[in-house]
CSV table of C-alpha atoms and ligand atoms in Angstrom, one decimal:
chain,number,residue,atom,x,y,z
H,1,MET,CA,-16.8,-62.3,60.9
H,2,GLU,CA,-20.2,-61.8,62.5
H,3,PRO,CA,-20.7,-59.0,65.2
H,4,LYS,CA,-20.0,-60.6,68.7
H,5,LYS,CA,-21.6,-60.5,72.0
H,6,ILE,CA,-19.6,-59.0,74.6
H,7,LEU,CA,-19.7,-59.3,78.5
H,8,ILE,CA,-18.8,-56.3,80.6
H,9,THR,CA,-18.1,-57.3,84.2
H,10,GLY,CA,-18.3,-54.4,86.6
H,11,GLY,CA,-20.3,-52.7,83.9
H,12,LEU,CA,-22.4,-50.7,86.2
H,13,TRP,CA,-20.0,-48.2,87.5
H,14,TYR,CA,-17.4,-45.7,86.8
H,15,ILE,CA,-15.2,-46.9,83.8
H,16,GLY,CA,-17.6,-49.8,83.0
H,17,SER,CA,-20.7,-47.6,82.3
H,18,HIS,CA,-18.8,-45.0,80.3
H,19,THR,CA,-17.4,-47.9,78.2
H,20,ALA,CA,-20.9,-49.3,77.9
H,21,VAL,CA,-22.3,-46.1,76.4
H,22,LEU,CA,-19.6,-46.2,73.6
H,23,PHE,CA,-19.9,-49.8,72.7
H,24,SER,CA,-23.7,-49.6,72.7
H,25,GLN,CA,-23.8,-46.4,70.7
H,26,ALA,CA,-21.5,-48.1,68.2
H,27,GLY,CA,-24.1,-50.9,67.8
H,28,TYR,CA,-22.2,-53.6,69.7
H,29,ASP,CA,-24.4,-56.3,71.5
H,30,ILE,CA,-23.3,-56.0,75.1
H,31,VAL,CA,-24.5,-57.3,78.4
H,32,LEU,CA,-23.4,-55.7,81.7
H,33,LEU,CA,-22.7,-57.9,84.8
H,34,ASP,CA,-22.4,-56.2,88.2
H,35,ASN,CA,-22.8,-57.4,91.9
H,36,LEU,CA,-23.8,-54.0,93.0
H,37,SER,CA,-21.3,-53.7,95.6
H,38,ASN,CA,-20.1,-50.1,94.5
H,39,THR,CA,-22.8,-48.7,92.2
H,40,HIS,CA,-26.0,-46.9,92.2
H,41,LYS,CA,-27.9,-49.3,90.0
H,42,ASP,CA,-31.1,-47.3,89.1
H,43,GLU,CA,-29.4,-44.1,88.3
H,44,VAL,CA,-26.8,-45.8,86.1
H,45,LEU,CA,-29.3,-47.8,84.3
H,46,SER,CA,-31.6,-44.7,83.6
H,47,SER,CA,-28.7,-42.7,82.5
H,48,LEU,CA,-27.5,-45.6,80.2
H,49,LYS,CA,-31.1,-45.7,78.7
H,50,ILE,CA,-31.2,-41.9,78.1
H,51,LEU,CA,-27.7,-41.8,76.6
H,52,THR,CA,-28.1,-44.9,74.2
H,53,ASN,CA,-31.9,-45.0,73.6
H,54,LYS,CA,-31.7,-48.7,74.4
H,55,ASP,CA,-32.3,-51.1,77.3
H,56,ILE,CA,-28.8,-52.4,77.8
H,57,PRO,CA,-29.1,-55.9,79.3
H,58,PHE,CA,-27.9,-56.1,82.8
H,59,VAL,CA,-27.4,-59.2,85.0
H,60,GLU,CA,-27.1,-59.0,88.8
H,61,GLY,CA,-24.3,-61.5,90.0
H,62,ASP,CA,-21.0,-62.0,91.2
H,63,VAL,CA,-17.8,-62.9,89.2
H,64,ARG,CA,-16.9,-65.0,92.1
H,65,ASP,CA,-19.8,-67.5,91.7
H,66,TYR,CA,-18.8,-70.1,89.4
H,67,ASP,CA,-22.4,-71.7,88.9
H,68,PHE,CA,-24.0,-68.4,88.2
H,69,LEU,CA,-21.2,-67.5,85.6
H,70,ASP,CA,-21.4,-71.0,84.1
H,71,GLN,CA,-25.2,-70.8,83.4
H,72,LEU,CA,-24.8,-67.2,82.1
H,73,PHE,CA,-22.1,-68.1,79.6
H,74,GLU,CA,-24.3,-71.2,78.6
H,75,LYS,CA,-27.3,-68.9,77.9
H,76,GLU,CA,-25.5,-65.9,76.4
H,77,GLN,CA,-22.9,-67.4,74.1
H,78,PHE,CA,-20.5,-64.5,74.6
H,79,ASP,CA,-17.6,-64.0,72.4
H,80,TRP,CA,-15.8,-61.3,74.4
H,81,VAL,CA,-15.2,-60.2,78.0
H,82,ILE,CA,-14.2,-56.7,79.1
H,83,HIS,CA,-13.1,-57.3,82.7
H,84,PHE,CA,-13.4,-54.4,85.0
H,85,ALA,CA,-14.9,-55.9,88.2
H,86,ALA,CA,-12.4,-55.4,91.0
H,87,LYS,CA,-11.7,-53.8,94.2
H,88,LYS,CA,-9.4,-50.8,93.7
H,89,ALA,CA,-8.8,-48.8,96.9
H,90,VAL,CA,-4.8,-49.0,97.4
H,91,GLY,CA,-5.2,-48.0,101.2
H,92,GLU,CA,-8.0,-50.7,101.7
H,93,SER,CA,-5.6,-53.2,100.3
H,94,CYS,CA,-2.9,-52.4,102.5
H,95,SER,CA,-5.0,-52.9,105.6
H,96,ASP,CA,-6.6,-56.0,104.3
H,97,PRO,CA,-4.4,-57.6,101.6
H,98,PHE,CA,-6.2,-61.1,101.8
H,99,LEU,CA,-9.5,-59.2,100.8
H,100,TYR,CA,-7.8,-58.1,97.7
H,101,TYR,CA,-6.0,-61.5,96.9
H,102,ASP,CA,-9.3,-63.1,97.3
H,103,ASN,CA,-11.5,-60.7,95.6
H,104,ASN,CA,-9.3,-59.6,92.7
H,105,ILE,CA,-7.1,-62.7,92.0
H,106,SER,CA,-9.7,-65.4,92.8
H,107,TRP,CA,-12.5,-63.8,90.9
H,108,THR,CA,-10.4,-63.6,87.9
H,109,ILE,CA,-9.3,-67.2,88.0
H,110,THR,CA,-13.2,-68.2,88.2
H,111,LEU,CA,-13.8,-66.0,85.3
H,112,LEU,CA,-11.0,-67.4,83.3
H,113,GLU,CA,-12.0,-70.9,84.0
H,114,ILE,CA,-15.4,-70.3,82.7
H,115,MET,CA,-14.2,-68.6,79.8
H,116,ASP,CA,-12.0,-71.4,78.9
H,117,LYS,CA,-14.7,-73.9,79.5
H,118,HIS,CA,-17.0,-72.0,77.1
H,119,ASN,CA,-14.4,-71.3,74.6
H,120,VAL,CA,-14.6,-67.6,75.1
H,121,LYS,CA,-11.0,-66.6,74.5
H,122,ASN,CA,-11.1,-62.7,73.9
H,123,LEU,CA,-10.4,-60.5,76.7
H,124,ILE,CA,-9.8,-56.9,77.5
H,125,PHE,CA,-8.4,-56.2,80.9
H,126,SER,CA,-8.1,-53.1,83.1
H,127,SER,CA,-4.7,-53.0,84.6
H,128,SER,CA,-2.9,-50.0,86.2
H,129,ALA,CA,0.2,-47.9,86.5
H,130,THR,CA,0.7,-49.5,89.8
H,131,VAL,CA,2.4,-52.4,88.2
H,132,TYR,CA,5.4,-50.3,87.1
H,133,ASP,CA,8.5,-50.3,89.3
H,134,ALA,CA,8.6,-46.7,90.2
H,135,GLU,CA,12.0,-46.9,91.9
H,136,LYS,CA,13.9,-48.7,89.1
H,137,ASN,CA,12.4,-47.2,86.0
H,138,ILE,CA,13.0,-43.8,84.8
H,139,PRO,CA,9.6,-42.1,84.1
H,140,PRO,CA,7.9,-41.8,81.7
H,141,PHE,CA,7.4,-45.8,81.7
H,142,THR,CA,7.1,-47.7,78.5
H,143,GLU,CA,5.2,-51.1,78.4
H,144,THR,CA,8.5,-53.2,78.4
H,145,ASP,CA,9.9,-51.5,81.6
H,146,ARG,CA,10.4,-53.4,85.0
H,147,LEU,CA,7.4,-54.3,86.8
H,148,ASN,CA,7.0,-54.4,90.6
H,149,THR,CA,4.5,-53.1,93.2
H,150,THR,CA,4.1,-51.2,96.4
H,151,ASN,CA,0.8,-52.1,97.6
H,152,PRO,CA,-1.4,-55.5,97.5
H,153,TYR,CA,-3.8,-53.7,95.2
H,154,GLY,CA,-0.8,-53.4,92.5
H,155,THR,CA,0.2,-56.9,93.2
H,156,THR,CA,-3.2,-58.2,92.4
H,157,LYS,CA,-3.1,-56.5,89.0
H,158,LEU,CA,0.4,-57.6,88.3
H,159,VAL,CA,-0.6,-61.4,89.2
H,160,MET,CA,-3.6,-61.1,87.0
H,161,GLU,CA,-1.5,-59.8,84.2
H,162,PHE,CA,0.8,-62.9,84.7
H,163,LEU,CA,-2.3,-65.2,84.5
H,164,LEU,CA,-3.5,-63.6,81.5
H,165,LYS,CA,-0.1,-64.0,79.8
H,166,ASP,CA,-0.3,-67.7,80.7
H,167,MET,CA,-3.8,-68.0,79.1
H,168,ALA,CA,-2.6,-66.4,76.0
H,169,GLN,CA,0.4,-68.7,75.8
H,170,HIS,CA,-1.2,-71.9,76.9
H,171,ARG,CA,-5.0,-71.7,76.2
H,172,ASN,CA,-5.2,-69.5,73.1
H,173,PHE,CA,-6.5,-66.4,74.7
H,174,GLU,CA,-6.2,-63.1,72.8
H,175,VAL,CA,-5.7,-60.5,75.6
H,176,ILE,CA,-5.3,-56.8,75.8
H,177,CYS,CA,-4.2,-55.4,78.8
H,178,LEU,CA,-4.7,-51.6,79.3
H,179,ARG,CA,-2.6,-50.0,82.0
H,180,TYR,CA,-4.0,-46.6,83.2
H,181,PHE,CA,-3.8,-44.5,86.1
H,182,ASN,CA,-6.1,-41.7,87.1
H,183,PRO,CA,-9.3,-41.6,85.3
H,184,ILE,CA,-11.2,-38.4,86.1
H,185,GLY,CA,-14.3,-36.4,85.0
H,186,ALA,CA,-17.6,-37.5,84.0
H,187,HIS,CA,-19.8,-38.0,80.9
H,188,HIS,CA,-20.3,-34.7,79.1
H,189,SER,CA,-24.0,-34.9,79.5
H,190,GLY,CA,-23.5,-34.9,83.1
H,191,LEU,CA,-25.6,-38.2,83.5
H,192,LEU,CA,-22.8,-40.5,84.4
H,193,GLY,CA,-19.7,-39.9,86.5
H,194,GLU,CA,-17.7,-41.0,89.6
H,195,ASN,CA,-20.1,-41.0,92.6
H,196,PRO,CA,-18.3,-43.3,95.2
H,197,LYS,CA,-20.3,-44.7,97.9
H,198,GLY,CA,-18.9,-43.5,101.3
H,199,ILE,CA,-15.6,-41.5,101.6
H,200,PRO,CA,-13.9,-41.0,98.2
H,201,THR,CA,-10.5,-42.6,97.8
H,202,ASN,CA,-9.5,-41.0,94.5
H,203,LEU,CA,-8.3,-37.5,94.5
H,204,LEU,CA,-10.8,-35.5,92.4
H,205,PRO,CA,-14.0,-36.8,93.9
H,206,PHE,CA,-12.3,-36.0,97.4
H,207,ILE,CA,-11.5,-32.4,96.2
H,208,LEU,CA,-15.1,-31.8,94.9
H,209,ARG,CA,-16.7,-33.0,98.1
H,210,VAL,CA,-14.5,-30.5,100.1
H,211,ALA,CA,-15.5,-27.8,97.4
H,212,LYS,CA,-19.1,-28.6,98.2
H,213,LYS,CA,-18.3,-28.4,102.1
H,214,GLU,CA,-19.5,-32.0,102.7
H,215,ILE,CA,-16.0,-32.8,103.8
H,216,GLU,CA,-14.1,-30.2,105.8
H,217,LYS,CA,-10.6,-30.4,104.1
H,218,ILE,CA,-8.5,-32.7,101.9
H,219,THR,CA,-5.1,-34.0,103.2
H,220,VAL,CA,-2.4,-33.8,100.8
H,221,PHE,CA,0.0,-36.6,101.6
H,222,TRP,CA,3.3,-34.8,102.3
H,223,ASP,CA,5.1,-32.1,100.3
H,224,ASP,CA,9.0,-33.2,100.3
H,225,TYR,CA,8.7,-35.3,97.0
H,226,PRO,CA,11.4,-34.4,94.6
H,227,THR,CA,8.9,-32.7,92.1
H,228,PRO,CA,8.7,-29.0,91.1
H,229,ASP,CA,6.1,-28.3,93.9
H,230,TRP,CA,7.1,-31.1,96.2
H,231,THR,CA,3.7,-32.9,95.9
H,232,CYS,CA,3.2,-36.2,93.9
H,233,ILE,CA,2.9,-36.2,90.1
H,234,ARG,CA,0.3,-38.4,88.3
H,235,ASP,CA,-1.0,-38.6,84.8
H,236,TYR,CA,-4.7,-38.0,84.6
H,237,ILE,CA,-7.2,-39.0,81.9
H,238,HIS,CA,-10.8,-38.0,80.9
H,239,ILE,CA,-13.1,-40.8,81.5
H,240,GLU,CA,-14.5,-40.5,78.1
H,241,ASP,CA,-10.9,-40.8,76.5
H,242,LEU,CA,-10.5,-43.8,78.7
H,243,ALA,CA,-13.7,-45.5,77.5
H,244,GLN,CA,-12.7,-44.7,73.9
H,245,ALA,CA,-9.5,-46.6,74.3
H,246,HIS,CA,-11.5,-49.8,75.3
H,247,LEU,CA,-13.5,-49.4,72.2
H,248,GLN,CA,-10.6,-49.1,70.0
H,249,SER,CA,-8.7,-51.9,71.7
H,250,TYR,CA,-11.8,-54.1,70.9
H,251,GLU,CA,-11.8,-53.1,67.3
H,252,TYR,CA,-8.1,-53.5,66.8
H,253,LEU,CA,-8.2,-57.1,68.2
H,254,TYR,CA,-11.4,-57.8,66.2
H,255,HIS,CA,-9.7,-56.8,63.0
H,256,LYS,CA,-6.6,-58.5,63.9
H,257,LYS,CA,-8.4,-61.7,64.1
H,258,GLU,CA,-10.5,-61.0,61.2
H,259,ILE,CA,-7.3,-60.8,59.1
H,260,LYS,CA,-5.7,-63.9,60.6
H,261,ALA,CA,-9.0,-66.0,59.9
H,262,ASN,CA,-9.1,-64.7,56.3
H,263,SER,CA,-5.4,-65.1,55.3
H,264,GLU,CA,-4.2,-68.0,53.5
H,265,GLU,CA,-0.7,-67.6,55.1
H,266,GLU,CA,-0.2,-68.2,58.9
H,267,ILE,CA,0.2,-64.8,60.6
H,268,THR,CA,1.8,-64.8,64.0
H,269,THR,CA,1.0,-61.8,66.2
H,270,PRO,CA,1.2,-61.5,69.9
H,271,SER,CA,-1.7,-62.8,71.8
H,272,PHE,CA,-1.1,-60.9,74.9
H,273,GLU,CA,-0.6,-57.3,74.2
H,274,VAL,CA,-0.2,-54.3,76.8
H,275,PHE,CA,-0.7,-50.6,76.1
H,276,ASN,CA,-0.4,-47.7,78.2
H,277,ILE,CA,-3.5,-45.5,78.2
H,278,TRP,CA,-2.0,-42.2,79.3
H,279,THR,CA,-2.1,-38.6,78.2
H,280,TRP,CA,1.0,-36.6,79.0
H,281,ASN,CA,-1.4,-34.7,81.2
H,282,TRP,CA,0.9,-34.9,84.3
H,283,LYS,CA,-0.2,-32.8,87.1
H,284,SER,CA,0.9,-32.4,90.8
H,285,VAL,CA,-1.8,-32.6,93.7
H,286,LYS,CA,-1.3,-29.0,94.1
H,287,GLU,CA,-1.9,-28.3,90.6
H,288,MET,CA,-5.0,-30.5,90.6
H,289,LEU,CA,-6.1,-28.4,93.7
H,290,SER,CA,-5.6,-25.3,91.6
H,291,ILE,CA,-7.5,-26.3,88.6
H,292,ALA,CA,-10.4,-27.3,90.8
H,293,GLU,CA,-10.3,-24.0,92.5
H,294,THR,CA,-10.5,-22.4,89.1
H,295,VAL,CA,-13.5,-24.5,88.1
H,296,VAL,CA,-15.4,-24.3,91.3
H,297,GLY,CA,-14.4,-20.5,91.7
H,298,GLU,CA,-13.3,-20.6,95.4
H,299,PRO,CA,-10.4,-21.9,97.4
H,300,ILE,CA,-10.4,-25.4,98.6
H,301,ASN,CA,-9.5,-26.3,102.2
H,302,PHE,CA,-6.3,-28.5,102.4
H,303,GLU,CA,-3.8,-29.5,105.0
H,304,ILE,CA,-0.4,-31.3,104.6
H,305,GLY,CA,-0.5,-34.7,106.2
H,306,GLU,CA,1.7,-37.7,106.8
H,307,ARG,CA,3.2,-39.4,103.9
H,308,ARG,CA,1.6,-42.9,102.8
H,309,ASP,CA,3.8,-45.9,102.5
H,310,TRP,CA,2.8,-46.7,99.1
H,311,ASP,CA,2.9,-43.4,97.2
H,312,VAL,CA,5.6,-42.7,94.7
H,313,ALA,CA,6.8,-39.3,93.7
H,314,SER,CA,5.9,-39.6,90.0
H,315,SER,CA,4.0,-42.2,88.0
H,316,VAL,CA,3.8,-41.2,84.5
H,317,ALA,CA,4.0,-43.3,81.4
H,318,ASN,CA,4.5,-43.1,77.5
H,319,PRO,CA,1.3,-43.6,75.5
H,320,ILE,CA,3.1,-43.6,72.0
H,321,LYS,CA,2.5,-47.4,71.6
H,322,ALA,CA,-1.4,-46.9,72.0
H,323,LYS,CA,-1.3,-44.1,69.2
H,324,GLN,CA,0.7,-46.2,66.9
H,325,VAL,CA,-1.0,-49.5,67.1
H,326,LEU,CA,-4.6,-48.8,68.3
H,327,GLY,CA,-4.8,-45.3,66.9
H,328,TRP,CA,-5.8,-44.0,70.1
H,329,GLU,CA,-5.2,-40.5,71.4
H,330,PRO,CA,-6.9,-38.4,74.2
H,331,LYS,CA,-8.9,-35.7,73.0
H,332,LYS,CA,-10.2,-34.0,76.2
H,333,THR,CA,-8.1,-31.7,78.6
H,334,ILE,CA,-7.8,-32.0,82.5
H,335,VAL,CA,-9.8,-28.8,82.6
H,336,GLU,CA,-12.6,-30.2,80.8
H,337,ALA,CA,-12.4,-33.4,82.9
H,338,VAL,CA,-12.9,-31.3,86.2
H,339,GLU,CA,-15.7,-29.2,84.7
H,340,ASP,CA,-17.4,-32.4,83.6
H,341,ALA,CA,-16.9,-33.9,87.0
H,342,TRP,CA,-18.1,-30.7,88.6
H,343,ASN,CA,-21.2,-30.7,86.6
H,344,PHE,CA,-22.0,-34.4,87.2
H,345,TYR,CA,-21.4,-33.7,90.9
H,346,ASN,CA,-23.7,-30.8,91.2
H,347,ASN,CA,-26.5,-32.7,89.2
H,348,HIS,CA,-26.1,-35.6,91.8
H,349,LYS,CA,-25.5,-33.8,95.2
H,350,GLU,CA,-28.5,-35.7,96.7
H,351,GLU,CA,-26.9,-39.0,96.1
H,352,ASN,CA,-23.7,-37.8,98.0
H,353,LYS,CA,-25.4,-37.0,101.2
B,1,NAD,N1,-10.7,-45.9,88.8
B,1,NAD,C1,-9.4,-45.9,88.8
B,1,NAD,O1,-8.5,-45.0,89.3
B,1,NAD,C2,-8.5,-46.9,88.1
B,1,NAD,C3,-7.2,-46.9,87.6
B,1,NAD,C4,-6.7,-48.1,87.0
B,1,NAD,C5,-7.4,-49.3,86.9
B,1,NAD,N2,-8.6,-49.3,87.4
B,1,NAD,C6,-9.4,-50.7,87.3
B,1,NAD,O2,-10.4,-50.4,86.5
B,1,NAD,C7,-11.4,-51.4,86.8
B,1,NAD,C8,-12.8,-50.5,87.0
B,1,NAD,O3,-12.6,-49.5,87.9
B,1,NAD,P1,-13.6,-48.5,88.4
B,1,NAD,O4,-13.0,-47.2,88.8
B,1,NAD,O5,-14.7,-48.4,87.3
B,1,NAD,O6,-14.3,-49.2,89.5
B,1,NAD,P2,-15.7,-48.9,90.3
B,1,NAD,O7,-15.9,-49.5,91.5
B,1,NAD,O8,-16.4,-47.7,89.9
B,1,NAD,O9,-16.6,-50.1,89.3
B,1,NAD,C9,-16.4,-51.6,89.4
B,1,NAD,C10,-17.8,-52.2,89.4
B,1,NAD,O10,-17.6,-53.5,89.6
B,1,NAD,C11,-18.6,-53.9,90.5
B,1,NAD,N3,-18.0,-55.2,91.1
B,1,NAD,C12,-17.2,-55.3,92.2
B,1,NAD,N4,-17.0,-56.5,92.5
B,1,NAD,C13,-17.7,-57.4,91.5
B,1,NAD,C14,-17.8,-58.6,91.5
B,1,NAD,N5,-17.3,-59.6,92.3
B,1,NAD,N6,-18.7,-59.2,90.6
B,1,NAD,C15,-19.4,-58.2,89.9
B,1,NAD,N7,-19.3,-57.0,89.9
B,1,NAD,C16,-18.4,-56.4,90.8
B,1,NAD,C17,-18.9,-52.8,91.4
B,1,NAD,O11,-20.2,-52.9,92.0
B,1,NAD,C18,-18.7,-51.7,90.4
B,1,NAD,O12,-20.0,-51.4,90.0
B,1,NAD,C19,-11.0,-52.0,88.1
B,1,NAD,O13,-10.3,-53.2,87.6
B,1,NAD,C20,-9.9,-51.1,88.7
B,1,NAD,O14,-9.0,-51.7,89.3
B,1,NAD,C21,-9.3,-48.2,88.0
C-alpha cells in the first residue's frame, strides 16, 4: 500500500499540533485544517516549522462549511482524517448546550458526509472519558463499560461515537475512537503547549496562571468527594504520550488494512474500535496543586468553592487494551508534564497577557 495523505482537523492547537509534529517527523503527508477560533496561528506554524524542518501545509477553513470541505477533498485526495476540531469546555456546554450540539455534532455530520462522498473512509476520532457512566461503572473503566454523560459536551462526544459506529457498520468506514481525559504538559522543546485564549478551563493552565500571579487564585470545586483528600481524582497524560497514541493508532489501522488487502482469505476485524488512552497516573486536584507547587517553587493560592453539577468524584480508566493491541504505553510522568508546561508557559508569557 502507498503512503497516504492525512487531513488533521483542528490541527493548529493543543492536541492537533503535537500530533502533527509526530506524523510529520515520521514522514507522513499531512494537511492541517483549522478555523483559528482557538489558536495562535503564527506562533504554532513557526514552532511546527522549527520542530519538523518542513512547511506543513495548512488550510484555514471551517469543518461546518460543506462547499469548502468538498473542494478541499476534491483537491487534496485525502485517504485519512484525524478529527480534533471541536468545542471542548464542559461548563460552557452546560450554559449553551445548543452551541455544542450544533458545533460538535453538526460539524461531524458535515465532515462524515464529505468523507463518504469522496470515499475517504478512515478516521481517528478524539473522544473523551466523559462518555463513561461514572455512577454505574466501578472505576477503572474499561472500553465495554456502560456509557452515559453528565453534561452536553459529553453528550456530543457520545452521539459522535454512535454516528461513527453507524458509519463503520453501514458505510464501510474504519474508525478508531480514542477516549482520553486530561492531557497536560507541553512539547519538551518548549515550543508548543497549551496556551488557551482567555481564562483557562483546564486545571493545569489555570494553576500555572495563578502561579504566575496573572489570576489571583484557583477555586477547587468542593472537598467532600469520597476520595482520600476529598477532592476529585482524574487521570493525567503527557501531551506527547497522547500524540504518540494517535500515531500508533494510525499505524495499527494502516497495517490492519494492508494485511486484509493482501490476504487471500477473508479476514473479519472490527471496523469501529475504541481504546482508553490512559496512564494510571491518577491524581486528585490537591495532589496536582502540590506537584505544581514543587515545580514552580512556591505556594499556589487556592480556595474551596461550590461543587459543580457535572463533576464526578473519580474518572479513571484501564488502558490495557491500548497496550495489547496498539502497543502503546505512556512514557512520561506527571512531574515531567508539569515541568514542560511551566517551561512552555514561561517562554510564552507575553501571549497570555
Ligand atoms: N484537551 C482536553 O482536555 C481533551 C480531553 C478529551 C478529548 N479532547 C478532544 O480532543 C480534541 C482536541 O482538543 P484540544 O484540547 O486540542 O482543543 P483545542 O481547542 O486546543 O484545539 C481545537 C482546534 O480546533 C480548531 N477548531 C475549532 N472549531 C473548528 C472548526 N469548526 N473548524 C476547524 N477548526 C476548528 C480550533 O481553532 C483549535 O485550533 C477535541 O475534539 C476535544 O473534545 C480534549
